[in-house]
Amino acid sequence: MEELIQHLFQEYKVSIQAGFGESFETLMDVSQSFEQAKQALEYAVFVNSKGMLWNHEARIENTTYYYPLDAEQRLASTIRAGEEEEAGKIIDGIFEQNIARRELSVEMKHQLVGEIKGTFLKLLDQKVFQESNMLETVKRRVIDIGPAEPLDSVQAEIKSITTTLCGYIANKKKDSHAKLVQRMYQYTEEMYANPDLTLYRVAEYVERPEKYISQLFKEVTGVNYSDHLIKVRMEKAAELLKESSHTVDDIAAQVGYNSSHSFRRAFKRLIGVTPSVYRQTLDE
């Protein structure tokens, strides 16, 4: 870029002004990097600086605080999703802009703190937090943040509150996930004998996308749903082999297999012996 800028000026007498934001690691950082680039370019135009200017090279000295709408929206959405790490990055970026990059007047500092407090109070008014026992305690913590406090102290308290809110969401998700997996367990216990039982059928029953419940089941239980279904069927088959006189073919049908060959193969793979041998060992 520097070589291009020099070439354009030498050959065509064209001056270039370019602003750059900091590098980003995740998609969540792209918007912040873009905002930094715009600010750097604005500063370059203001001081008539030619060539490339990085955001960290431009100390913006004005009375306007940095808290764009998209940053507020990203912060709120990440907290609602329980993504503490991403929310922390956004908070750090907001305060870094206002502490290291700007010279805020007392009035602007007070307005910034008020805006941030407003964001969290609006968050706490949403249904997901209204159901929490900690609502009033957290709301009081937000209200008690004083506009005269140093911004680094405000930053620390806001991040602490964010940790509390994201922790609540994470626990709520765990409870919700556990209940959903329990419904999948119960439905499997009821329907294992149906040869048409598949993950797709389970997804229909719990009213969730098939891919979602597949990933969730593996995450919570540590096994794939298909492996769990086979395990349930083989355990039921082992009970029938032990407690009934039904033939292996009949038992295969009773635990959801249209093919006795597929049943025998699955039984041996999981139990270690064929159904007939398993029954013989019980008789001995």
XYZ file of C-alpha atoms in Angstrom:
284
model
C 0.000 0.000 0.000
C 2.812 2.411 0.852
C 4.571 1.663 -2.428
C 1.315 2.198 -4.337
C 0.711 5.538 -2.620
C 4.240 6.715 -3.439
C 3.919 5.534 -7.042
C 0.626 7.350 -7.565
C 2.075 10.581 -6.216
C 5.327 10.378 -8.203
C 3.733 9.374 -11.487
C 0.389 11.145 -11.368
C 0.669 13.655 -8.517
C -2.281 11.967 -6.846
C -2.327 12.137 -3.053
C -3.931 9.281 -1.133
C -5.295 9.295 2.392
C -6.112 5.885 3.889
C -7.298 4.855 7.333
C -6.866 1.395 8.809
C -8.369 -0.349 11.814
C -6.739 -2.983 13.991
C -6.541 -6.559 12.731
C -9.403 -8.836 13.760
C -9.549 -12.459 14.846
C -13.280 -13.206 14.625
C -16.228 -11.983 12.575
C -17.479 -10.193 15.667
C -14.417 -7.897 15.442
C -14.948 -6.841 11.814
C -17.402 -4.060 12.609
C -15.104 -2.609 15.265
C -12.122 -2.690 12.883
C -14.205 -0.889 10.243
C -15.191 1.812 12.739
C -11.542 2.255 13.699
C -10.592 2.639 10.034
C -13.245 5.331 9.539
C -12.020 7.228 12.590
C -8.406 7.022 11.435
C -9.402 8.350 8.003
C -11.404 11.190 9.538
C -8.389 12.130 11.636
C -6.082 11.956 8.595
C -8.364 14.339 6.710
C -8.608 16.641 9.725
C -4.825 17.003 10.147
C -4.200 16.762 6.363
C -1.975 13.703 6.785
C -1.125 12.017 3.482
C -0.633 8.291 3.063
C -1.581 5.508 5.450
C -2.715 6.114 9.008
C -3.481 3.331 11.480
C -6.088 3.787 14.151
C -3.541 3.542 16.972
C -1.581 6.426 15.424
C -4.545 8.779 15.597
C -5.293 10.142 19.041
C -8.729 11.636 18.584
C -8.931 14.744 20.669
C -12.515 15.868 20.839
C -15.434 15.918 23.209
C -17.488 13.226 21.478
C -17.552 9.805 23.129
C -17.392 6.529 21.223
C -20.433 4.292 21.618
C -21.960 3.609 18.178
C -25.322 1.914 17.840
C -23.893 -1.209 16.223
C -21.478 -1.686 19.153
C -24.374 -1.397 21.605
C -26.440 -3.879 19.608
C -23.572 -6.375 19.355
C -22.918 -6.069 23.078
C -26.568 -6.695 23.947
C -26.886 -9.649 21.574
C -23.723 -11.359 22.826
C -24.847 -11.008 26.451
C -28.292 -12.427 25.595
C -26.491 -15.354 23.965
C -24.314 -15.864 27.053
C -21.092 -15.270 25.084
C -18.990 -13.736 27.849
C -15.695 -13.708 25.966
C -17.106 -11.880 22.940
C -19.017 -9.436 25.147
C -15.809 -8.721 27.064
C -13.973 -7.922 23.829
C -16.679 -5.475 22.810
C -16.594 -3.761 26.223
C -12.800 -3.536 26.137
C -12.958 -2.037 22.651
C -15.497 0.596 23.692
C -13.507 1.698 26.730
C -10.179 1.543 24.901
C -11.573 3.988 22.361
C -12.782 6.370 25.046
C -9.817 6.108 27.425
C -6.807 5.810 25.117
C -8.035 7.438 21.925
C -10.069 10.384 23.138
C -9.962 13.334 25.464
C -13.490 13.408 26.859
C -14.931 16.382 28.638
C -16.583 15.731 32.001
C -19.995 16.176 30.397
C -19.233 13.690 27.594
C -17.854 11.174 30.099
C -21.065 11.415 32.137
C -23.147 10.921 28.994
C -21.089 7.868 27.988
C -21.538 6.218 31.387
C -25.256 7.011 31.250
C -25.572 5.440 27.783
C -23.816 2.254 28.873
C -25.929 2.009 32.021
C -29.007 2.485 29.834
C -27.974 -0.443 27.658
C -27.778 -2.759 30.662
C -31.026 -1.510 32.181
C -32.784 -2.181 28.858
C -31.259 -5.657 28.824
C -32.539 -6.358 32.324
C -36.043 -5.377 31.258
C -36.137 -8.230 28.751
C -38.062 -11.381 29.569
C -35.050 -13.675 29.802
C -33.683 -11.663 32.752
C -37.038 -10.746 34.288
C -37.378 -14.393 35.356
C -34.122 -14.281 37.325
C -33.893 -14.051 41.113
C -30.826 -11.857 40.729
C -32.666 -9.179 38.723
C -33.012 -6.545 41.439
C -29.464 -7.061 42.728
C -27.916 -6.632 39.286
C -30.169 -3.690 38.474
C -29.023 -1.981 41.680
C -25.392 -2.573 40.727
C -25.973 -0.879 37.367
C -27.803 2.067 38.895
C -25.081 2.518 41.530
C -22.360 3.086 38.909
C -21.489 6.752 39.392
C -20.793 8.972 36.367
C -17.891 10.576 38.248
C -16.058 7.263 38.709
C -12.889 6.724 36.634
C -13.675 5.031 33.339
C -11.409 2.092 34.125
C -13.439 1.472 37.304
C -16.677 1.682 35.320
C -15.198 -0.757 32.802
C -14.316 -3.264 35.533
C -17.810 -3.123 37.058
C -19.523 -3.411 33.668
C -17.428 -6.490 32.848
C -18.250 -7.979 36.252
C -21.970 -7.438 35.632
C -21.568 -8.963 32.169
C -19.973 -12.061 33.734
C -22.964 -12.398 36.054
C -25.508 -12.058 33.228
C -23.678 -14.416 30.872
C -23.327 -16.946 33.690
C -27.065 -16.821 34.241
C -27.723 -17.393 30.526
C -25.212 -20.265 30.425
C -26.922 -22.003 33.356
C -30.321 -21.428 31.800
C -29.086 -22.991 28.573
C -27.741 -26.001 30.456
C -31.098 -26.553 32.161
C -32.927 -26.179 28.857
C -30.525 -28.544 27.091
C -30.774 -31.137 29.855
C -34.586 -31.083 29.660
C -34.492 -31.451 25.884
C -32.103 -34.409 26.037
C -34.301 -35.981 28.713
C -37.282 -35.711 26.345
C -35.200 -37.457 23.688
C -34.361 -40.233 26.157
C -38.004 -40.709 27.105
C -39.218 -40.718 23.509
C -36.580 -43.309 22.598
C -37.678 -45.532 25.494
C -41.254 -45.340 24.239
C -40.573 -45.772 20.510
C -37.456 -47.982 20.225
C -39.565 -50.856 18.845
C -40.614 -48.760 15.860
C -38.281 -49.576 12.936
C -38.979 -46.089 11.512
C -37.561 -44.349 14.577
C -34.795 -42.016 13.396
C -33.218 -38.774 14.514
C -35.549 -37.029 12.073
C -38.583 -38.464 13.914
C -37.142 -37.389 17.252
C -36.572 -33.886 15.866
C -40.215 -33.729 14.834
C -41.284 -34.806 18.313
C -39.193 -32.260 20.231
C -39.859 -29.586 17.584
C -36.215 -28.725 16.974
C -34.015 -28.925 13.849
C -32.440 -32.321 13.276
C -28.890 -30.944 13.047
C -29.371 -28.953 16.245
C -30.536 -31.891 18.368
C -27.847 -34.126 16.887
C -25.106 -31.726 17.997
C -26.796 -31.049 21.325
C -27.225 -34.749 22.168
C -23.559 -35.438 21.412
C -22.476 -32.396 23.425
C -24.537 -33.319 26.507
C -24.165 -37.116 26.506
C -20.858 -37.640 24.733
C -22.346 -40.132 22.235
C -24.207 -39.890 18.940
C -27.958 -40.392 19.055
C -27.748 -43.304 16.616
C -25.350 -45.102 18.979
C -27.678 -44.428 21.903
C -30.639 -45.876 19.993
C -28.669 -49.043 19.190
C -27.662 -49.352 22.844
C -31.284 -49.063 24.005
C -32.433 -51.665 21.491
C -29.657 -54.096 22.386
C -30.361 -53.735 26.113
C -34.039 -54.496 25.481
C -33.044 -57.430 23.286
C -30.780 -58.791 26.029
C -33.690 -58.640 28.483
C -35.933 -60.521 26.068
C -33.271 -63.164 25.425
C -32.975 -63.674 29.157
C -36.619 -63.527 30.202
C -38.576 -64.897 27.214
C -38.568 -67.862 24.894
C -39.081 -65.795 21.735
C -36.905 -66.635 18.760
C -34.062 -64.327 17.787
C -36.013 -63.242 14.717
C -39.022 -62.337 16.849
C -36.869 -60.399 19.286
C -35.215 -58.541 16.383
C -38.665 -57.368 15.264
C -39.670 -56.424 18.809
C -36.709 -54.077 19.209
C -37.172 -52.290 15.892
C -35.239 -54.319 13.320
C -36.781 -55.344 10.003
C -33.721 -57.457 9.260
C -32.677 -60.171 11.718
C -29.262 -60.189 10.047
C -28.770 -56.500 10.859
C -29.947 -57.175 14.397
C -27.491 -60.065 14.926
C -24.630 -57.985 13.580
C -25.485 -55.005 15.791
C -25.928 -57.245 18.841
C -22.545 -58.909 18.391
C -20.819 -55.577 17.779
C -22.178 -54.120 21.017
C -22.432 -57.150 23.321
C -19.491 -59.101 21.936
C -21.326 -62.349 21.073
C -24.253 -63.349 18.883
C -27.777 -63.422 20.388
C -27.824 -67.242 20.302
C -24.511 -67.529 22.116
C -25.636 -64.901 24.636
C -28.751 -66.955 25.413
C -26.691 -70.123 25.757
C -24.368 -68.506 28.280
C -27.409 -67.521 30.337
C -28.655 -71.126 30.321
C -25.279 -72.377 31.504
